[in-house]
Short mmCIF file of C-alpha atoms and ligand atoms in Angstrom, two decimals:
data_model
loop_
_atom_site.label_atom_id
_atom_site.label_comp_id
_atom_site.label_asym_id
_atom_site.label_seq_id
_atom_site.Cartn_x
_atom_site.Cartn_y
_atom_site.Cartn_z
CA MET A 1 3.70 -23.75 35.37
CA LYS A 2 7.26 -24.04 36.61
CA LEU A 3 10.22 -24.21 34.27
CA GLU A 4 13.48 -25.63 35.53
CA ILE A 5 16.88 -26.23 33.97
CA VAL A 6 18.36 -29.64 34.80
CA ASP A 7 21.73 -31.25 34.11
CA ASN A 8 20.70 -34.86 34.22
CA ILE A 9 17.64 -37.07 34.32
CA THR A 10 16.76 -38.06 37.85
CA SER A 11 13.18 -39.17 37.28
CA LEU A 12 10.88 -40.14 34.44
CA GLU A 13 8.18 -37.55 33.79
CA ASP A 14 4.70 -38.04 32.29
CA ALA A 15 6.01 -37.01 28.92
CA MET A 16 9.37 -36.68 27.21
CA VAL A 17 10.32 -34.42 24.33
CA LEU A 18 13.46 -35.18 22.39
CA LEU A 19 15.20 -32.81 20.00
CA VAL A 20 16.96 -34.57 17.14
CA ASP A 21 18.35 -33.45 13.82
CA GLU A 22 18.59 -35.21 10.49
CA SER A 23 21.33 -37.47 11.82
CA LEU A 24 18.60 -39.00 14.05
CA GLU A 25 21.20 -39.70 16.72
CA LEU A 26 20.21 -40.07 20.34
CA PRO A 27 21.92 -38.05 23.07
CA SER A 28 24.52 -40.11 24.90
CA GLU A 29 23.55 -38.97 28.39
CA LEU A 30 20.27 -40.89 28.77
CA PRO A 31 19.82 -43.43 31.57
CA ALA A 32 20.19 -47.00 30.29
CA ASP A 33 16.55 -48.11 30.50
CA LEU A 34 15.28 -44.99 28.72
CA SER A 35 18.08 -45.08 26.20
CA SER A 36 17.40 -48.66 25.09
CA GLU A 37 13.67 -47.98 24.68
CA LEU A 38 14.27 -44.80 22.75
CA MET A 39 16.88 -46.55 20.63
CA SER A 40 14.44 -49.19 19.47
CA TYR A 41 11.75 -46.53 18.94
CA MET A 42 14.10 -44.49 16.77
CA LYS A 43 15.21 -47.60 14.91
CA GLY A 44 11.56 -48.26 14.07
CA LEU A 45 11.22 -44.74 12.67
CA LYS A 46 14.44 -45.08 10.66
CA ASP A 47 13.46 -48.48 9.24
CA LYS A 48 10.11 -47.21 8.08
CA ALA A 49 11.80 -44.01 6.86
CA SER A 50 8.71 -42.29 8.19
CA TYR A 51 10.54 -39.61 10.14
CA LYS A 52 13.50 -37.60 8.92
CA GLY A 53 14.21 -35.05 11.68
CA LYS A 54 13.45 -32.13 9.37
CA ILE A 55 13.14 -28.73 11.02
CA GLY A 56 9.83 -28.56 12.87
CA GLU A 57 8.94 -32.20 12.01
CA ILE A 58 7.15 -33.87 14.90
CA ASN A 59 6.54 -37.52 15.73
CA TYR A 60 4.31 -38.55 18.63
CA GLY A 61 4.35 -41.97 20.27
CA THR A 62 4.51 -43.87 23.52
CA ILE A 63 7.28 -45.97 24.98
CA LYS A 64 7.26 -48.35 27.90
CA VAL A 65 9.90 -47.78 30.56
CA LYS A 66 9.85 -49.66 33.88
CA ASN A 67 6.24 -50.76 33.31
CA ASP A 68 5.21 -47.18 32.73
CA TYR A 69 3.87 -45.83 29.45
CA LEU A 70 5.33 -42.43 28.63
CA ASN A 71 4.12 -40.02 25.97
CA ILE A 72 6.98 -39.01 23.77
CA ALA A 73 7.36 -36.38 21.12
CA ILE A 74 10.32 -36.07 18.80
CA LEU A 75 11.04 -32.66 17.32
CA GLY A 76 13.38 -32.19 14.36
CA LEU A 77 15.94 -29.39 14.10
CA GLY A 78 16.75 -30.16 10.45
CA ASN A 79 20.35 -29.40 9.50
CA ASN A 80 22.66 -26.39 9.50
CA ASP A 81 21.06 -24.99 6.35
CA THR A 82 17.43 -25.50 7.25
CA PHE A 83 17.39 -24.78 11.00
CA SER A 84 14.99 -21.94 11.86
CA THR A 85 14.23 -20.46 15.26
CA ILE A 86 10.65 -19.64 14.22
CA LYS A 87 9.98 -23.23 13.15
CA LEU A 88 11.56 -24.47 16.36
CA GLN A 89 9.32 -22.18 18.45
CA ASN A 90 6.23 -23.30 16.60
CA GLY A 91 7.15 -26.99 16.82
CA LEU A 92 7.75 -26.73 20.56
CA ALA A 93 4.44 -24.92 21.02
CA ASP A 94 2.52 -27.54 19.02
CA ILE A 95 4.07 -30.31 21.10
CA PHE A 96 3.33 -28.47 24.34
CA ARG A 97 -0.34 -28.10 23.45
CA SER A 98 -0.64 -31.69 22.38
CA LEU A 99 0.92 -33.01 25.59
CA LYS A 100 -1.23 -30.66 27.65
CA THR A 101 -4.33 -32.09 25.96
CA LYS A 102 -3.05 -35.55 26.84
CA CYS A 103 -3.00 -34.42 30.48
CA SER A 104 0.77 -34.63 30.93
CA LYS A 105 1.51 -32.81 34.16
CA SER A 106 5.27 -32.92 33.99
CA ILE A 107 7.38 -32.80 30.85
CA LEU A 108 11.08 -33.41 30.34
CA ILE A 109 12.61 -31.77 27.28
CA MET A 110 15.89 -33.31 26.19
CA ALA A 111 17.32 -30.34 24.35
CA ARG A 112 21.09 -30.47 24.52
CA LEU A 113 21.30 -30.66 20.73
CA ILE A 114 20.03 -27.09 20.31
CA THR A 115 23.47 -25.87 21.39
CA GLN A 116 24.81 -26.96 17.98
CA TYR A 117 22.32 -24.70 16.23
CA MET A 118 22.19 -21.65 18.53
CA ASP A 119 25.52 -20.73 20.05
CA SER A 120 24.27 -18.06 22.47
CA SER A 121 23.13 -19.74 25.67
CA ARG A 122 21.02 -16.68 26.54
CA LYS A 123 19.21 -16.80 23.22
CA ARG A 124 18.47 -20.49 23.30
CA THR A 125 17.25 -20.30 26.89
CA VAL A 126 14.94 -17.35 26.14
CA LEU A 127 13.65 -19.02 22.99
CA MET A 128 12.77 -22.28 24.72
CA SER A 129 11.21 -20.70 27.78
CA GLU A 130 9.19 -17.95 26.07
CA SER A 131 7.84 -20.44 23.50
CA LEU A 132 6.56 -22.80 26.18
CA ILE A 133 5.04 -19.98 28.21
CA MET A 134 3.30 -18.49 25.16
CA ALA A 135 2.04 -21.91 24.05
CA ASP A 136 0.34 -22.18 27.44
CA TYR A 137 -2.25 -19.51 26.67
CA GLU A 138 -5.98 -20.02 26.36
CA PHE A 139 -8.73 -17.43 26.44
CA SER A 140 -11.18 -19.39 28.54
CA GLU A 141 -12.71 -16.75 30.78
CA TYR A 142 -16.15 -16.87 29.17
CA LYS A 143 -16.40 -20.63 28.54
CA SER A 144 -18.58 -22.13 31.27
CA ASP A 145 -17.78 -25.72 30.22
CA PHE A 146 -14.02 -25.10 30.11
CA GLU A 147 -11.99 -28.00 31.49
CA ALA A 148 -8.75 -26.62 32.79
CA LYS A 149 -5.76 -28.85 32.09
CA GLN A 150 -2.43 -27.83 33.49
CA VAL A 151 1.15 -28.68 32.84
CA GLU A 152 2.73 -28.17 36.23
CA HIS A 153 6.40 -28.68 35.61
CA ILE A 154 8.77 -28.54 32.67
CA TYR A 155 12.36 -29.72 32.99
CA LEU A 156 14.77 -28.40 30.38
CA LEU A 157 17.73 -30.71 29.98
CA GLY A 158 20.66 -29.10 28.21
CA ASP A 159 23.09 -26.19 28.20
CA PHE A 160 20.85 -23.39 29.37
CA GLU A 161 21.33 -20.28 31.49
CA LYS A 162 19.38 -19.82 34.71
CA GLY A 163 19.47 -16.01 34.48
CA ALA A 164 18.06 -16.01 30.96
CA LEU A 165 15.22 -18.31 31.99
CA GLU A 166 13.64 -15.46 33.93
CA GLU A 167 13.89 -13.16 30.92
CA GLY A 168 12.21 -15.73 28.67
CA VAL A 169 9.45 -16.39 31.17
CA ILE A 170 8.73 -12.68 31.69
CA LEU A 171 8.75 -12.00 27.94
CA GLY A 172 6.32 -14.87 27.40
CA GLU A 173 4.06 -13.72 30.24
CA SER A 174 4.08 -10.09 29.04
CA ASN A 175 3.13 -11.23 25.55
CA LYS A 176 0.23 -13.19 27.04
CA ILE A 177 -1.07 -10.18 28.99
CA ALA A 178 -1.20 -8.29 25.68
CA ARG A 179 -3.06 -11.18 24.03
CA HIS A 180 -5.50 -11.27 26.87
CA LEU A 181 -6.24 -7.53 26.67
CA ILE A 182 -6.82 -7.88 22.93
CA ASN A 183 -9.14 -10.85 23.41
CA LEU A 184 -11.32 -9.17 26.03
CA PRO A 185 -14.48 -8.06 24.23
CA ALA A 186 -15.30 -4.38 23.96
CA ASN A 187 -18.29 -4.64 26.29
CA LYS A 188 -15.87 -5.75 29.03
CA LEU A 189 -12.76 -3.78 28.10
CA THR A 190 -13.97 -0.18 27.98
CA PRO A 191 -11.43 2.67 27.92
CA LEU A 192 -11.94 3.15 31.66
CA HIS A 193 -11.51 -0.53 32.46
CA LEU A 194 -8.34 -0.65 30.34
CA ALA A 195 -7.04 2.34 32.31
CA GLU A 196 -7.78 0.62 35.63
CA LEU A 197 -5.98 -2.53 34.52
CA VAL A 198 -2.94 -0.49 33.47
CA LYS A 199 -2.96 1.19 36.87
CA SER A 200 -2.81 -2.21 38.55
CA TYR A 201 -0.01 -3.42 36.24
CA GLY A 202 1.92 -0.28 37.18
CA ASN A 203 1.42 -0.92 40.89
CA ILE A 204 2.53 -4.53 40.64
CA ASN A 205 5.51 -4.01 38.36
CA GLY A 206 6.88 -0.63 39.38
CA PHE A 207 5.95 1.92 36.78
CA GLU A 208 4.01 5.09 37.36
CA VAL A 209 0.54 5.42 35.79
CA ILE A 210 -1.20 8.76 35.30
CA LEU A 211 -4.78 8.81 34.04
CA LYS A 212 -6.38 11.88 32.55
CA ASN A 213 -10.17 12.09 32.32
CA LYS A 214 -12.27 13.86 29.72
CA SER A 215 -12.07 17.33 31.26
CA GLU A 216 -8.30 17.02 31.67
CA ILE A 217 -8.05 15.93 28.02
CA GLU A 218 -10.14 18.98 27.13
CA ALA A 219 -7.79 21.18 29.12
CA LEU A 220 -4.90 19.76 27.09
CA GLU A 221 -6.85 20.63 23.93
CA MET A 222 -6.47 17.16 22.47
CA ASN A 223 -9.27 17.98 20.05
CA ALA A 224 -8.64 15.30 17.44
CA PHE A 225 -8.76 12.61 20.13
CA LEU A 226 -11.93 14.15 21.61
CA GLU A 227 -13.64 14.27 18.19
CA VAL A 228 -13.22 10.52 17.76
CA ALA A 229 -14.40 9.80 21.31
CA LYS A 230 -17.42 12.06 21.21
CA GLY A 231 -19.90 9.63 19.60
CA SER A 232 -19.52 7.10 22.42
CA SER A 233 -21.23 6.94 25.79
CA GLN A 234 -17.95 5.57 27.19
CA PRO A 235 -15.68 8.46 28.19
CA PRO A 236 -12.14 8.65 26.77
CA VAL A 237 -9.08 8.24 29.00
CA LEU A 238 -5.52 9.34 28.38
CA ILE A 239 -3.25 6.70 29.89
CA ILE A 240 0.36 7.66 30.64
CA MET A 241 2.89 5.10 31.85
CA LYS A 242 6.32 6.20 33.07
CA TYR A 243 9.23 3.96 33.89
CA THR A 244 12.48 5.46 35.16
CA GLY A 245 15.16 2.77 35.30
CA ASN A 246 18.04 5.16 34.65
CA PRO A 247 17.35 8.32 36.69
CA GLY A 248 20.78 9.82 35.90
CA SER A 249 20.11 9.93 32.18
CA ASP A 250 17.97 12.44 30.29
CA HIS A 251 17.36 9.99 27.47
CA ARG A 252 13.76 8.75 27.39
CA LEU A 253 12.04 6.50 24.87
CA GLY A 254 8.46 7.32 23.89
CA TYR A 255 5.98 4.59 22.98
CA VAL A 256 2.49 5.37 21.72
CA GLY A 257 -0.17 2.66 21.23
CA LYS A 258 -3.47 2.95 19.38
CA GLY A 259 -6.15 2.32 21.99
CA LEU A 260 -9.51 2.06 20.25
CA THR A 261 -11.31 -0.38 22.53
CA TYR A 262 -13.88 -0.54 19.76
CA ASP A 263 -14.02 0.77 16.19
CA SER A 264 -17.45 0.64 14.56
CA GLY A 265 -16.20 2.98 11.84
CA GLY A 266 -18.42 5.76 13.18
CA LEU A 267 -20.82 7.33 10.67
CA SER A 268 -18.65 5.82 7.90
CA ILE A 269 -19.90 2.58 9.42
CA LYS A 270 -18.17 -0.75 8.83
CA PRO A 271 -20.08 -3.79 7.60
CA THR A 272 -20.67 -6.39 10.36
CA SER A 273 -17.93 -8.59 8.90
CA GLY A 274 -15.41 -5.79 9.41
CA MET A 275 -16.77 -4.90 12.84
CA VAL A 276 -16.66 -8.27 14.62
CA THR A 277 -12.89 -8.13 15.13
CA MET A 278 -12.78 -4.45 16.05
CA LYS A 279 -12.40 -5.13 19.78
CA ASP A 280 -8.82 -5.81 18.62
CA ASP A 281 -8.31 -2.17 17.65
CA MET A 282 -6.34 -1.63 20.85
CA GLY A 283 -3.62 -4.08 19.79
CA GLY A 284 -1.09 -1.24 19.71
CA ALA A 285 -2.02 -0.26 23.26
CA ALA A 286 -1.70 -3.90 24.34
CA ALA A 287 1.77 -4.02 22.78
CA VAL A 288 3.08 -0.98 24.66
CA ILE A 289 1.48 -2.16 27.92
CA GLY A 290 3.07 -5.61 27.54
CA ALA A 291 6.43 -4.01 26.77
CA MET A 292 6.22 -1.71 29.83
CA ILE A 293 5.52 -4.74 32.01
CA ALA A 294 8.52 -6.65 30.64
CA ILE A 295 10.83 -3.60 30.84
CA SER A 296 9.91 -2.85 34.46
CA LYS A 297 9.83 -6.47 35.64
CA LEU A 298 13.31 -7.02 34.23
CA ASN A 299 14.51 -3.71 35.73
CA LEU A 300 16.08 -2.37 32.53
CA LYS A 301 18.27 0.66 33.21
CA VAL A 302 16.40 2.84 30.76
CA ASN A 303 13.66 5.48 30.83
CA VAL A 304 10.46 4.91 28.89
CA THR A 305 7.17 6.78 28.71
CA ALA A 306 4.17 5.19 27.00
CA VAL A 307 0.93 6.93 26.09
CA ILE A 308 -2.44 5.55 25.05
CA ALA A 309 -5.36 7.72 23.94
CA ALA A 310 -8.09 5.21 24.80
CA CYS A 311 -11.62 5.61 23.43
CA GLU A 312 -14.35 4.08 21.26
CA ASN A 313 -15.33 5.10 17.72
CA MET A 314 -19.14 4.96 17.82
CA ILE A 315 -22.29 6.41 16.32
CA SER A 316 -24.65 8.87 17.98
CA GLY A 317 -26.06 12.32 17.40
CA ALA A 318 -22.82 13.63 18.84
CA SER A 319 -20.49 11.76 16.45
CA TYR A 320 -18.03 13.60 14.27
CA LYS A 321 -19.00 13.56 10.62
CA PRO A 322 -17.48 13.05 7.19
CA GLY A 323 -16.87 16.55 5.84
CA ASP A 324 -16.02 18.03 9.25
CA ILE A 325 -12.89 20.06 9.75
CA ILE A 326 -11.48 19.42 13.21
CA SER A 327 -8.60 20.75 15.27
CA SER A 328 -5.77 18.93 17.05
CA MET A 329 -3.51 19.48 20.03
CA ALA A 330 -0.75 20.60 17.63
CA LYS A 331 -3.18 23.21 16.22
CA LYS A 332 -3.16 21.67 12.76
CA SER A 333 -6.63 21.51 11.17
CA ILE A 334 -7.77 18.19 9.73
CA PHE A 335 -10.43 17.46 7.12
CA ILE A 336 -12.46 14.32 7.88
CA GLY A 337 -12.94 12.37 4.66
CA ASN A 338 -13.99 9.21 6.51
CA THR A 339 -14.78 8.72 10.21
CA ASP A 340 -13.32 5.20 10.00
CA ALA A 341 -9.84 6.70 9.62
CA GLU A 342 -10.01 7.48 13.36
CA GLY A 343 -6.85 5.83 14.64
CA ARG A 344 -4.52 8.41 13.14
CA LEU A 345 -6.56 11.20 14.81
CA THR A 346 -6.18 9.74 18.29
CA LEU A 347 -2.53 8.93 17.57
CA VAL A 348 -1.46 12.39 16.42
CA ASP A 349 -2.69 13.92 19.67
CA ALA A 350 -0.98 11.20 21.69
CA VAL A 351 2.23 11.70 19.70
CA HIS A 352 2.06 15.48 20.08
CA TYR A 353 1.42 15.05 23.79
CA ILE A 354 4.39 12.72 24.31
CA VAL A 355 6.76 14.97 22.33
CA GLU A 356 5.61 18.23 23.94
CA LYS A 357 4.82 17.20 27.52
CA GLU A 358 6.87 14.10 28.24
CA ASP A 359 10.17 15.21 26.77
CA VAL A 360 10.97 11.98 24.94
CA SER A 361 14.08 11.55 22.81
CA ALA A 362 12.47 9.31 20.17
CA VAL A 363 9.03 7.96 19.31
CA ILE A 364 7.64 4.60 18.27
CA ASP A 365 3.93 4.34 17.58
CA VAL A 366 2.17 0.99 17.25
CA ALA A 367 -1.29 0.72 15.73
CA THR A 368 -3.83 -1.53 14.06
CA LEU A 369 -4.10 1.33 11.63
CA THR A 370 -5.00 0.25 8.09
CA GLY A 371 -6.64 -2.68 6.36
CA ALA A 372 -4.19 -1.85 3.56
CA ALA A 373 -1.36 -3.22 5.73
CA ILE A 374 -2.88 -6.68 5.18
CA HIS A 375 -2.71 -6.13 1.42
CA CYS A 376 0.92 -5.00 1.74
CA LEU A 377 2.41 -7.80 3.82
CA GLY A 378 -0.40 -10.16 4.84
CA HIS A 379 -0.66 -11.52 8.36
CA ASP A 380 2.93 -12.53 9.04
CA ALA A 381 4.77 -9.24 8.92
CA THR A 382 4.31 -5.79 10.44
CA CYS A 383 4.57 -2.73 8.16
CA ALA A 384 6.92 0.06 9.24
CA ILE A 385 7.58 3.67 8.27
CA SER A 386 10.46 5.71 9.65
CA ASN A 387 12.17 9.08 9.31
CA ASN A 388 15.48 7.80 10.68
CA ASP A 389 17.65 4.96 9.30
CA ASP A 390 19.61 4.35 12.50
CA TYR A 391 16.55 4.19 14.70
CA TYR A 392 14.74 1.95 12.24
CA GLU A 393 17.77 -0.35 12.30
CA VAL A 394 17.40 -0.74 16.07
CA VAL A 395 13.70 -1.54 15.68
CA SER A 396 14.27 -3.98 12.86
CA LYS A 397 16.98 -5.85 14.80
CA SER A 398 14.67 -5.95 17.82
CA PHE A 399 11.96 -7.64 15.77
CA ALA A 400 14.50 -10.19 14.56
CA LYS A 401 15.51 -10.95 18.16
CA ALA A 402 11.86 -11.66 18.95
CA ASN A 403 11.38 -13.85 15.87
CA GLU A 404 8.83 -11.43 14.47
CA HIS A 405 8.86 -9.98 10.95
CA VAL A 406 8.85 -6.29 10.12
CA TRP A 407 9.37 -4.55 6.76
CA ARG A 408 9.94 -0.87 6.06
CA LEU A 409 7.81 0.87 3.43
CA PRO A 410 9.18 3.82 1.43
CA ILE A 411 8.46 7.51 1.93
CA PHE A 412 8.36 9.52 -1.29
CA ASP A 413 7.58 13.23 -1.59
CA GLU A 414 4.65 12.36 -3.87
CA TYR A 415 3.07 10.43 -0.99
CA LYS A 416 3.54 13.34 1.42
CA ALA A 417 1.77 15.64 -1.05
CA LEU A 418 -1.35 13.45 -0.77
CA LEU A 419 -1.84 14.56 2.86
CA LYS A 420 -2.67 18.12 1.82
CA HIS A 421 -6.25 19.38 1.69
CA HIS A 422 -7.62 22.49 -0.04
CA GLU A 423 -9.70 23.59 2.98
CA ALA A 424 -7.62 22.26 5.89
CA ASP A 425 -3.96 21.65 6.76
CA LEU A 426 -4.31 17.89 6.35
CA THR A 427 -6.85 15.27 5.31
CA ASN A 428 -7.38 12.03 7.24
CA THR A 429 -8.06 10.20 3.96
CA ALA A 430 -5.04 10.74 1.78
CA GLY A 431 -5.76 7.58 -0.20
CA SER A 432 -3.52 4.94 -1.68
CA PRO A 433 -0.96 3.68 -0.66
CA GLY A 434 -3.14 3.62 2.47
CA THR A 435 -0.61 2.22 4.93
CA ILE A 436 2.04 4.74 3.92
CA THR A 437 -0.21 7.80 3.84
CA ALA A 438 -1.65 6.86 7.26
CA GLY A 439 1.87 6.53 8.64
CA LEU A 440 2.96 9.82 7.07
CA PHE A 441 -0.05 11.54 8.62
CA ILE A 442 1.33 10.61 12.05
CA GLY A 443 4.80 11.65 10.90
CA GLU A 444 3.50 15.21 10.51
CA PHE A 445 3.32 15.40 14.33
CA VAL A 446 6.65 13.94 15.47
CA GLN A 447 8.60 17.17 14.90
CA ASP A 448 12.33 16.39 14.65
CA LYS A 449 12.29 13.21 16.74
CA PRO A 450 13.61 9.92 15.41
CA TRP A 451 10.42 7.99 14.78
CA VAL A 452 9.22 4.55 13.73
CA HIS A 453 5.60 3.80 12.94
CA LEU A 454 4.44 0.19 13.17
CA ASP A 455 1.17 -0.82 11.48
CA ILE A 456 0.11 -4.10 13.09
CA ALA A 457 -3.34 -4.34 11.46
CA GLY A 458 -2.27 -7.60 9.78
CA THR A 459 -0.35 -9.08 12.70
CA ALA A 460 -2.14 -8.10 15.93
CA PHE A 461 -4.65 -10.93 15.74
CA THR A 462 -5.08 -14.16 13.85
CA ASP A 463 -7.98 -16.44 12.93
CA LYS A 464 -5.72 -19.52 12.90
CA GLN A 465 -3.89 -21.43 15.58
CA VAL A 466 -0.30 -21.69 14.39
CA GLY A 467 2.63 -22.61 16.64
CA ILE A 468 3.00 -20.15 19.51
CA TYR A 469 -0.13 -18.27 18.39
CA THR A 470 -3.69 -19.18 19.26
CA LYS A 471 -6.77 -17.73 17.59
CA GLY A 472 -7.20 -14.11 18.61
CA GLY A 473 -4.64 -11.59 19.85
CA THR A 474 -0.98 -12.37 19.11
CA GLY A 475 0.76 -9.89 21.41
CA VAL A 476 2.90 -8.91 18.45
CA ALA A 477 5.44 -6.10 19.09
CA VAL A 478 5.59 -6.65 22.89
CA ARG A 479 8.95 -8.42 22.75
CA PRO A 480 10.41 -6.20 19.97
CA LEU A 481 9.59 -3.08 22.03
CA TYR A 482 11.28 -4.68 25.03
CA TYR A 483 14.43 -5.31 22.96
CA VAL A 484 14.42 -1.70 21.71
CA ALA A 485 14.44 -0.53 25.34
CA LYS A 486 17.15 -3.07 26.20
CA LYS A 487 19.30 -1.71 23.37
CA PHE A 488 19.19 1.77 24.98
CA ALA A 489 19.61 0.47 28.53
CA ALA A 490 22.77 1.06 30.54
CA LYS A 491 24.50 -2.20 31.44
N1 BES B 1 -8.95 -0.23 12.75
C1 BES B 1 -9.04 -0.04 11.36
C2 BES B 1 -7.96 -0.79 10.58
C3 BES B 1 -8.03 -2.29 10.58
C4 BES B 1 -8.71 -2.95 9.59
C5 BES B 1 -7.37 -3.02 11.54
C6 BES B 1 -8.74 -4.33 9.58
C7 BES B 1 -7.40 -4.39 11.53
C8 BES B 1 -8.09 -5.04 10.54
C9 BES B 1 -8.90 1.44 11.02
O1 BES B 1 -9.38 2.33 11.95
C10 BES B 1 -9.65 1.68 9.74
O2 BES B 1 -10.83 1.49 9.75
N2 BES B 1 -8.94 2.06 8.69
C11 BES B 1 -9.55 2.33 7.42
C12 BES B 1 -8.96 3.61 6.89
C13 BES B 1 -9.65 4.14 5.67
C14 BES B 1 -11.07 4.57 6.01
C15 BES B 1 -8.87 5.32 5.15
C16 BES B 1 -9.24 1.15 6.51
O3 BES B 1 -8.13 0.61 6.58
O4 BES B 1 -10.11 0.77 5.75
MN1 MN B 2 -11.45 2.70 11.70
ZN1 ZN B 3 -9.47 1.64 13.91
#
């Protein structure tokens, strides 16, 4: 699909999208024949008072211009008080999907009005382009009767910035790669296959990828990671991605993603209902991979290292057991209260590795870590924990830039005390509040680094199609992590 910014209408496309607000006024720049048809269409809507131009409100219809019937969609921007970028994104995505179903191959979007509601031309260009790209995602690989429909060309008419179009397109595409990785089932996306895919993304986009196999992980003494992996017949892989966009600087961001390509719960086995979505337990890994792709494709002048401890949490005679006391790369002993609290075990070794061996200046970890995160904030907001106000501020602003929600949970000394165990240094089941104690467990391994923990268990995948999101992986945190890197990038 090709997106193009245009200054005027030179041809009529298969479908037209018109942005209006509650004034329901038409843009003045339309060619006469189109303008008169649209005018009478809009008059019809006004007379029936059936359409008000409220934010996100959509009207579909057809108009006849020069003996041609065109699909049209009208999208409301509301007014200055009600305008919302998230509702605009979702409205655009819904329209895109509907027109795609109607087999429109080329779409003209008359969007000059958006300038009145978003004054940064970069922001409005990125918003429009990334929304359309993300709306154009379907997970169809395993559908043998899938009928591919394709929108070939989108023309954006309005005050947009050519340079920002590329950024929007790449952000949208990177988000979709993350969604795709999440949607691949665990029998296809094994730790090894994930590692091979990352290797190819590195080759294409210009970041270095180092893979460490089981014996190399053993040599590193990443014992907590190995304990989780040991019940599976699929070997674990440590995936390290390095991007050096600012070689003169010794500042380096560290991203860590939870990479459980499957989580059965282990001996503390999940019920089937909890297991069917557990191919998604590498949503954190998908987020950091997507971010690395965007960062490197857009050549940010910044240094970032990302680490994924990829494995499966399975059951066999070799599985780790509730009641075990295990070791970790940081040499802290951990009591296993529940083998389903496996993510934090893989993450602490990955975090210790990135701090000790990769010399990062700060750490962000992203993980589908706790079901409790869904109880905290539901499916529309990511839970965060941080040891550093300034760094959290950067992360929180980055989420806002990406139109994603994040909310910081508190750290109290009483919560930290729950991590202690009478036989070991720490317990992996510190109890309620589950999202906070899981986050604090990881915090025990970040040493003095500024750190933000993101629990995306509620946001990494969805069972509903809403706006830019389709059922399945959402690619949440890809764009926020890109904006964090951009914030630290030299100009
Ligand atoms: N991967 C799950 C968390 C999860 C649950 C993600 C639902 C997405 C949707 C994680 O490994 C897990 O099982 N956590 C347990 C921890 C508990 C045993 C302390 C949980 O949340 O129940
Ligand atoms: Mn689990
Ligand atoms: Zn898990």
